[in-house]
mmCIF file of C-alpha atoms in Angstrom:
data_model
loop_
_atom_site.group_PDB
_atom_site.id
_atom_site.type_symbol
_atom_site.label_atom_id
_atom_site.label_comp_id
_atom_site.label_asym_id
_atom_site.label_seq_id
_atom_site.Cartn_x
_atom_site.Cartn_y
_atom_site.Cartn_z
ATOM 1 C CA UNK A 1 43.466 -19.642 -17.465
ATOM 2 C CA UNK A 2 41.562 -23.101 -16.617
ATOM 3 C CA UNK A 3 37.600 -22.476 -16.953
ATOM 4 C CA UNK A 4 35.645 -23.502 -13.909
ATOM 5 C CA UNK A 5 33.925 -26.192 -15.912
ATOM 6 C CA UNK A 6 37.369 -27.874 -17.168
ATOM 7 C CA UNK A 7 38.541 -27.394 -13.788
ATOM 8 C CA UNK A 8 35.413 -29.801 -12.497
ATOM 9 C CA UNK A 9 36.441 -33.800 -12.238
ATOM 10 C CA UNK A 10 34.958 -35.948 -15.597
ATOM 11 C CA UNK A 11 32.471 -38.216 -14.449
ATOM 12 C CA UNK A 12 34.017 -41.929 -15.771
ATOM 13 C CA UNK A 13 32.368 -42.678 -19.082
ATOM 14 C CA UNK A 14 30.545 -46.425 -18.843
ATOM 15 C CA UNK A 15 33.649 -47.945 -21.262
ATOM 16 C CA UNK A 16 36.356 -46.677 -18.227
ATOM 17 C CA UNK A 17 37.456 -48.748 -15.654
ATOM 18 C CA UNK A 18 36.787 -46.197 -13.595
ATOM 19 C CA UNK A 19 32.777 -46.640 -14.040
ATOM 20 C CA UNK A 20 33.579 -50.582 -14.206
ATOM 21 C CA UNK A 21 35.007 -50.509 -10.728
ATOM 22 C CA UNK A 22 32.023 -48.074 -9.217
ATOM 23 C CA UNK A 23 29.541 -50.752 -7.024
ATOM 24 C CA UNK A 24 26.672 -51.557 -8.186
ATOM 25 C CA UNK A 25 23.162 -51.879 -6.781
ATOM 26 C CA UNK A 26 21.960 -54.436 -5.535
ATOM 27 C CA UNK A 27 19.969 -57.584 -7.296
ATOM 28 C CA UNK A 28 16.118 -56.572 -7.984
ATOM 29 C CA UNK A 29 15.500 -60.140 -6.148
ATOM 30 C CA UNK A 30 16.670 -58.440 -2.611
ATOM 31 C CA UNK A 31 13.437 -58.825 -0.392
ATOM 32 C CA UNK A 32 12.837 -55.404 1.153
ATOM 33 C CA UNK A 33 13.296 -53.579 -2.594
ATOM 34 C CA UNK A 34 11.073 -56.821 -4.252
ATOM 35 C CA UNK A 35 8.683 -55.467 -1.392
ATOM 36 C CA UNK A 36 8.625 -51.558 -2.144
ATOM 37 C CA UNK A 37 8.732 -52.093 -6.322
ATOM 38 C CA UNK A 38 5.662 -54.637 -5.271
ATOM 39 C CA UNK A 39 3.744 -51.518 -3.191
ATOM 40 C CA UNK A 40 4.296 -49.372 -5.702
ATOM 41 C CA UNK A 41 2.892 -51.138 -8.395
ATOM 42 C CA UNK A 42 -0.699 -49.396 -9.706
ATOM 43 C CA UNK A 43 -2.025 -53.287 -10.469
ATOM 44 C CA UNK A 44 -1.993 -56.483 -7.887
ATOM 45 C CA UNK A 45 -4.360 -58.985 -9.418
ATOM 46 C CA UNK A 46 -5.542 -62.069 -7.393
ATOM 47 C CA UNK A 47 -3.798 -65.220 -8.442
ATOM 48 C CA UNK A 48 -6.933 -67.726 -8.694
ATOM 49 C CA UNK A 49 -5.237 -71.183 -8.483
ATOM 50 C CA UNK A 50 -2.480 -69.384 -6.043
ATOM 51 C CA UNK A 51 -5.426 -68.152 -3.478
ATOM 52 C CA UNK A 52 -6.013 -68.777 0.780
ATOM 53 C CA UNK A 53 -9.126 -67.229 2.329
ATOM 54 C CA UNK A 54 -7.761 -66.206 5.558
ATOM 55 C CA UNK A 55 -10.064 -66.485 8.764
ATOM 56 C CA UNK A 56 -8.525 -64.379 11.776
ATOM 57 C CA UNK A 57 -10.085 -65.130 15.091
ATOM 58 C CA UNK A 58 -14.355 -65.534 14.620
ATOM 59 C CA UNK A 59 -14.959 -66.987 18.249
ATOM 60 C CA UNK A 60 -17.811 -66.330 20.809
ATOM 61 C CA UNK A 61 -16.384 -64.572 22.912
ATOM 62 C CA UNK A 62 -16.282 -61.468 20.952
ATOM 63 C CA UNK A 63 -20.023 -61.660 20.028
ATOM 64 C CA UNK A 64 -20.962 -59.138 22.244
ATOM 65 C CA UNK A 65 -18.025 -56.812 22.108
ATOM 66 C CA UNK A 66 -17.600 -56.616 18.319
ATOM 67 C CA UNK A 67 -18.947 -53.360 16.046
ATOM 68 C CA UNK A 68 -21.497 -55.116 13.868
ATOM 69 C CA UNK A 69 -20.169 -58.595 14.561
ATOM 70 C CA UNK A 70 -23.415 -60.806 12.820
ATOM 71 C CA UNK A 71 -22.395 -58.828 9.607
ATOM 72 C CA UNK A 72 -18.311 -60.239 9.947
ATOM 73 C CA UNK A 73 -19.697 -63.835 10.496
ATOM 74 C CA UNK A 74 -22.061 -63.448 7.828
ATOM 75 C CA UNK A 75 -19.609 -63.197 5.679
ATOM 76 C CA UNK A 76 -16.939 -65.443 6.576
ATOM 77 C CA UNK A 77 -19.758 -67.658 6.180
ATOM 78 C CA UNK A 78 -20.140 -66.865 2.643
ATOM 79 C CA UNK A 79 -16.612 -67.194 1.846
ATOM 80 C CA UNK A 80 -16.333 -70.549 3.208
ATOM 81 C CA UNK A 81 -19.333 -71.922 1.212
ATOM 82 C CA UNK A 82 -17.729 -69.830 -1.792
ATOM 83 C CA UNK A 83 -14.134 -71.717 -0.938
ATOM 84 C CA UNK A 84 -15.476 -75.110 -1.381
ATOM 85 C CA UNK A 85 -17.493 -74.328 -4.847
ATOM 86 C CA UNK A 86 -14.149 -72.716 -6.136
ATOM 87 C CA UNK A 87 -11.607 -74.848 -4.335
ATOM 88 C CA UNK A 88 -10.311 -72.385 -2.435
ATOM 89 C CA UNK A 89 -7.454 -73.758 0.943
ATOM 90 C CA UNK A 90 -8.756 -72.307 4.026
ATOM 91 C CA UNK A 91 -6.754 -71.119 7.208
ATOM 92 C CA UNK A 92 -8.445 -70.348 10.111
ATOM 93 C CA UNK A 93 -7.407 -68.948 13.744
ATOM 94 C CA UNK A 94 -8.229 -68.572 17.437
ATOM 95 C CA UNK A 95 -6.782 -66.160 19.200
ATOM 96 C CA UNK A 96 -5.736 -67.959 22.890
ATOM 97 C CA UNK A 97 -9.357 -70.077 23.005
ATOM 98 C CA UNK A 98 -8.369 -71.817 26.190
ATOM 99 C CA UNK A 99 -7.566 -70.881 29.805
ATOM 100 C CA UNK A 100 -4.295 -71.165 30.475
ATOM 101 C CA UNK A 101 -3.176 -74.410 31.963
ATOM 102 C CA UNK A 102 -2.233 -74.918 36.128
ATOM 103 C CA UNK A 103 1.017 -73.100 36.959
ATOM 104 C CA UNK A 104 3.241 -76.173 38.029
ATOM 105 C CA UNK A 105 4.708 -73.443 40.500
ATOM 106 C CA UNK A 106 2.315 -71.404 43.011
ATOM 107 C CA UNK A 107 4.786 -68.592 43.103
ATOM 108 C CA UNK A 108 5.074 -68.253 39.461
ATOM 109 C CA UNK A 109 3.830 -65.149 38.197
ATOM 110 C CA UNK A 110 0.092 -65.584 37.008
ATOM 111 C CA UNK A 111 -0.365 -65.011 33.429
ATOM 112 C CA UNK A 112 -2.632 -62.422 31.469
ATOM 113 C CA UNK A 113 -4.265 -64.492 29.065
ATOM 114 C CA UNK A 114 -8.059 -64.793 29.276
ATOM 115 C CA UNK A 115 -9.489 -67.745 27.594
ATOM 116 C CA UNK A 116 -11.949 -66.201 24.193
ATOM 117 C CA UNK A 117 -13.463 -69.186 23.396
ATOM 118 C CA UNK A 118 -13.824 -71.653 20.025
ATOM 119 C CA UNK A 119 -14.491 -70.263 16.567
ATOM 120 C CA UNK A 120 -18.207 -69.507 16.499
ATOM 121 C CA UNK A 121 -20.256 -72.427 14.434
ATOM 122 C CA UNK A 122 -19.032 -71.348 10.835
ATOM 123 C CA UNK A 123 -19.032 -74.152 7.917
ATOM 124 C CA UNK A 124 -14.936 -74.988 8.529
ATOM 125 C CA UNK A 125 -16.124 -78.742 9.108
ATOM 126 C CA UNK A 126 -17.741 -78.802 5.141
ATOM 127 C CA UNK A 127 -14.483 -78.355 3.667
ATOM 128 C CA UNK A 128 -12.602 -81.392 2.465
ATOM 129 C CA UNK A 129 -9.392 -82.219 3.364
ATOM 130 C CA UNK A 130 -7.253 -81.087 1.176
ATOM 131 C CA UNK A 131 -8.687 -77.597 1.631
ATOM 132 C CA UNK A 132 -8.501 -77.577 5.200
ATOM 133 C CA UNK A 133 -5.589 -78.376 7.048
ATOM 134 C CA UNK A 134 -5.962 -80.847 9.905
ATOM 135 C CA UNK A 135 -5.049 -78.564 12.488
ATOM 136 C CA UNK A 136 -7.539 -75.525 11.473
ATOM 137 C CA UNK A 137 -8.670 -73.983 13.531
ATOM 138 C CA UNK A 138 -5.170 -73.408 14.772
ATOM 139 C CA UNK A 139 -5.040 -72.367 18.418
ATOM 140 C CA UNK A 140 -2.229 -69.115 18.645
ATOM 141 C CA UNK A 141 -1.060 -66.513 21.319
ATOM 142 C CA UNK A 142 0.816 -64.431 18.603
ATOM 143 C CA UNK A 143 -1.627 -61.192 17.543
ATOM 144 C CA UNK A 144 -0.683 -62.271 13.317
ATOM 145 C CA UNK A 145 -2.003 -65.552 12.203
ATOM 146 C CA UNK A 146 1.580 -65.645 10.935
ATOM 147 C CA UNK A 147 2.968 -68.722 12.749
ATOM 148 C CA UNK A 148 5.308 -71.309 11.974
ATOM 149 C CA UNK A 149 2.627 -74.097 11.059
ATOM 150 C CA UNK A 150 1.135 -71.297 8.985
ATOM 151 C CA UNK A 151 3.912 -69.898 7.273
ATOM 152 C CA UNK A 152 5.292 -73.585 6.350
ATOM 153 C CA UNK A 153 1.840 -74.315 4.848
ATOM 154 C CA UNK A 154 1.618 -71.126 2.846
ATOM 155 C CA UNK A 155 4.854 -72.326 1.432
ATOM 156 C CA UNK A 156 3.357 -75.645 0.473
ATOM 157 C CA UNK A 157 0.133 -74.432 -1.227
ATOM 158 C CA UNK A 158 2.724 -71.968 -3.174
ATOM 159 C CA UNK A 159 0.256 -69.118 -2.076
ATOM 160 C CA UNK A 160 0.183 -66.066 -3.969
ATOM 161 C CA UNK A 161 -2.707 -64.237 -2.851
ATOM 162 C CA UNK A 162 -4.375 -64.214 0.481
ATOM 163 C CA UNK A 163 -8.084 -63.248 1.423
ATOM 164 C CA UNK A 164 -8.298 -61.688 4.740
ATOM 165 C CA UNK A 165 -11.558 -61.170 7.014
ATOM 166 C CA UNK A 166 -12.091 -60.995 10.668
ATOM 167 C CA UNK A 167 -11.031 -59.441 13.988
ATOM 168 C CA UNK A 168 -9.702 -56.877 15.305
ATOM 169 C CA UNK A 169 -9.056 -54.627 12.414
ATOM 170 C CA UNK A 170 -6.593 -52.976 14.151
ATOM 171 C CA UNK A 171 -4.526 -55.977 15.919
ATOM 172 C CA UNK A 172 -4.733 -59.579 14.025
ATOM 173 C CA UNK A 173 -5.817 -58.565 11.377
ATOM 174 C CA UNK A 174 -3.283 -55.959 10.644
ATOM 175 C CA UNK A 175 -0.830 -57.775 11.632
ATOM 176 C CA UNK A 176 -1.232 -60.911 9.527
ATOM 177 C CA UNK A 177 -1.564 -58.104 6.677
ATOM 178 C CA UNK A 178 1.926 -56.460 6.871
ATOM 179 C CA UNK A 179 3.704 -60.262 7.794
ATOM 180 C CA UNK A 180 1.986 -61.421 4.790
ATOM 181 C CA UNK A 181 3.047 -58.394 2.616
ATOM 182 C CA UNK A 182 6.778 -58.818 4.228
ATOM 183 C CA UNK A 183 7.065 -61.705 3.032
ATOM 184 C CA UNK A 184 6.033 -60.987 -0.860
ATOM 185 C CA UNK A 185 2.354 -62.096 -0.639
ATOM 186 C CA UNK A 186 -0.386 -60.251 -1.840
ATOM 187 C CA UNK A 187 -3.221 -59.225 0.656
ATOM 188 C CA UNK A 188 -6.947 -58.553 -0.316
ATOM 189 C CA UNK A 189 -8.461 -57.115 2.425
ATOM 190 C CA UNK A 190 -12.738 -58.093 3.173
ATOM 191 C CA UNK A 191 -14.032 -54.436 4.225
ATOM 192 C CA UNK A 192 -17.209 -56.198 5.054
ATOM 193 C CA UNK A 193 -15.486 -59.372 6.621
ATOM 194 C CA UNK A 194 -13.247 -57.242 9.383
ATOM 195 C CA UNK A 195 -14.262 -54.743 12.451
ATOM 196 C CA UNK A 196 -13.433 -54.152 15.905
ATOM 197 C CA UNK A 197 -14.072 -53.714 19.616
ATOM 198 C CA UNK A 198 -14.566 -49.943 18.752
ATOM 199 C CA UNK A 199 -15.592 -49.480 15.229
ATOM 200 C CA UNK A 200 -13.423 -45.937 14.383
ATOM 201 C CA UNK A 201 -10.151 -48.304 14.690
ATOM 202 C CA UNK A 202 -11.508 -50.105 11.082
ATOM 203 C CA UNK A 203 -10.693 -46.829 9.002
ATOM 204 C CA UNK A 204 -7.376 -45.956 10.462
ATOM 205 C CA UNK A 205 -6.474 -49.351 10.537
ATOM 206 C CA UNK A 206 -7.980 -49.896 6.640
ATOM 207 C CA UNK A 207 -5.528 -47.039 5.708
ATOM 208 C CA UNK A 208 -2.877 -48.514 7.600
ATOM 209 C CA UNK A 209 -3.002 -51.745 5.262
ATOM 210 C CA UNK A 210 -3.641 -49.590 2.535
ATOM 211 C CA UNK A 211 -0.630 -48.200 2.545
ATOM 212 C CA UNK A 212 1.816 -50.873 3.121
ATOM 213 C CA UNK A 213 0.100 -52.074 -0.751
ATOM 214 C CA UNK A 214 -2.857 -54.141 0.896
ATOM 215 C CA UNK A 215 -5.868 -54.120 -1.632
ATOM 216 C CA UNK A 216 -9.174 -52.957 0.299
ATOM 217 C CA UNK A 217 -11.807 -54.948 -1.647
ATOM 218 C CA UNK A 218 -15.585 -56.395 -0.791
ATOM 219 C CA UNK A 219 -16.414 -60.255 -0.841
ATOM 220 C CA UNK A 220 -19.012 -60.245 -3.529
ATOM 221 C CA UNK A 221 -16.063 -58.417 -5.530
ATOM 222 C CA UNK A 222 -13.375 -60.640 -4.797
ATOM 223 C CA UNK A 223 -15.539 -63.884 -5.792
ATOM 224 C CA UNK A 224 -15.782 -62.849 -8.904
ATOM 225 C CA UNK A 225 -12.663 -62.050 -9.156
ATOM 226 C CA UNK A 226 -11.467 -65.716 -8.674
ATOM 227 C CA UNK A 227 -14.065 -66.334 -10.644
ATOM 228 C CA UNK A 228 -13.241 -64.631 -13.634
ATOM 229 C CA UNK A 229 -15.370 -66.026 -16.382
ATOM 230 C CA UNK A 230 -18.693 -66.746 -16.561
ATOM 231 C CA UNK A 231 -18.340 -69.841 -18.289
ATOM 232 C CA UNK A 232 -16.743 -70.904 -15.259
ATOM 233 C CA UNK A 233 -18.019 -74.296 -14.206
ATOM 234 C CA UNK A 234 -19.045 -73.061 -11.137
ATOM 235 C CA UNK A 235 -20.796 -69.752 -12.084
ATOM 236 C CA UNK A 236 -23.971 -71.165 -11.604
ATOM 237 C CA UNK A 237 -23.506 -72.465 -7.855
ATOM 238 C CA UNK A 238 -21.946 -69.033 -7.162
ATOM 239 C CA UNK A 239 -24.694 -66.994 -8.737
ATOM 240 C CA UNK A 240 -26.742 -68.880 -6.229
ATOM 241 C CA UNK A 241 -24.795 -68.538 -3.330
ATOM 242 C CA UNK A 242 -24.262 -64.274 -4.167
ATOM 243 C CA UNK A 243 -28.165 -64.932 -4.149
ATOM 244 C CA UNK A 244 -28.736 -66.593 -0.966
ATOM 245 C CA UNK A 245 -26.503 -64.007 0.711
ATOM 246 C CA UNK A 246 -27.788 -61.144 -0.789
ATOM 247 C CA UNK A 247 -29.640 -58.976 2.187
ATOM 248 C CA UNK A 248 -26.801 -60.080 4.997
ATOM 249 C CA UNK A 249 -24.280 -58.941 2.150
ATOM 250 C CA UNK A 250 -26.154 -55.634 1.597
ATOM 251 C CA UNK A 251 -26.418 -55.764 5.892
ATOM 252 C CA UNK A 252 -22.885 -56.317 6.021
ATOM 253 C CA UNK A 253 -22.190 -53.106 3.576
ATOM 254 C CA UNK A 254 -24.308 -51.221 5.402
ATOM 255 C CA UNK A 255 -22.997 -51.635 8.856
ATOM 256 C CA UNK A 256 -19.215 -52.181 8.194
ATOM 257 C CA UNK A 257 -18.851 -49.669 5.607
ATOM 258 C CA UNK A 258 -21.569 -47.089 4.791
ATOM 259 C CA UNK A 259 -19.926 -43.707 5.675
ATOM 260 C CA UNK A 260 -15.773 -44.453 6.159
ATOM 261 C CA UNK A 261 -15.239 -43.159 2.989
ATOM 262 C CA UNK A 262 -13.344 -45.784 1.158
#
């Protein structure tokens, strides 16, 4: 009488043809398993030389409607006199900053868009050339600053790593973060450089990025970060600059994160 473990089908040993002809998994290049093995990884280290500070939608409009808005200016202001002492590309955003034009038709539908205004004075205009594109601040309708002119100049800087700071938390912001994650780059979030209209949505939306495998970092931090060494020929200017900043820094801390418990 047959056992029940003889009775039980051999698995094919890895020499069979059996096991040669079983499919195999796909490449470890695929995009969407690149992307989880990437999220799960305990260590995402910025890429100096491979860096963008990201600028998502700092315009007047939102002065008065923004939790703790001085602070978020204050530093974007910091990180674009940081960019050009480290040679850092810039990209910066306005979400819809004109009306929208005539309708050619009176009995067209009337659109929804409300005009928010131009980029609030921030030092875009000290950067050279060749770390701000011609076009920045780039006018957009879409919530992520991921756009076509965006996405092609990403590819031309070979970007790596991507700073993020501005508004809303929970919209833009977020939004550039997961299209910038979906597409294999890493993000490194400004927890003093971001808020919103109503200041609860920053946590849930700081968790949100969290978990897709955004890194949730401060801008004093991340400076030295790029940094690296102290020997760095710019260490000095920096030190300076941390310096300069340091009360709207320790504002910025105080107002934007004190108390979310991250």
């Amino acid at each position: 009488m047959k056992s029940a473990r003889n009775s039980l089908p051999r698995f094919p040993d890895r020499h069979d043809a059996a096991w040669l002809a079983l499919p195999r998994p796909r490449s470890l290049s695929h995009p969407s398993l690149s992307h989880c093995l990437r999220t799960m990884s305990p260590v995402r280290k910025i890429v100096p030389n491979k860096t963008a500070f990201f600028v998502c939608d700092i315009q007047e409009r939102f002065r008065l409607v923004i939790h703790a808005y001085p602070a978020v200016i204050a530093t974007a202001e910091k990180m674009l006199k940081a960019a050009k002492l480290m040679d850092v590309p810039v990209i910066a955003t306005e979400q819809n900053p004109k009306a929208a034009p005539p309708r050619p038709n009176p009995h067209a539908p009337k659109t929804a868009l409300v005009a928010l205004g131009a980029t609030v004075p921030l030092p875009l205009l000290d950067l050279p050339s060749h770390l701000r594109p011609s076009w920045v601040p780039l006018a957009k309708t879409k919530f992520s600053m991921i756009v076509p002119q965006v996405e092609q100049q990403l590819k031309e800087w070979e970007t790596k790593s991507v700073v993020l700071m501005g508004i809303e938390s929970h919209v833009c912001v977020l939004q550039t973060a997961l299209d910038l994650l979906e597409r294999d780059i890493d993000v490194h979030v400004l927890a003093d450089g971001i808020s919103s209209c109503n200041g609860d949505e920053v946590g849930i939306a700081i968790k949100r990025m969290r978990d897709a495998g955004a890194q949730i970092t401060t801008s004093e931090s991340i400076l030295f970060q790029i940094m690296q060494d102290a020997a760095h020929p710019g260490f000095k200017a920096m030190a300076g600059l941390v310096k300069e900043h340091k009360e709207m820094t320790k504002d910025a801390l105080e107002k934007l994160i004190a108390g979310r418990g991250f």
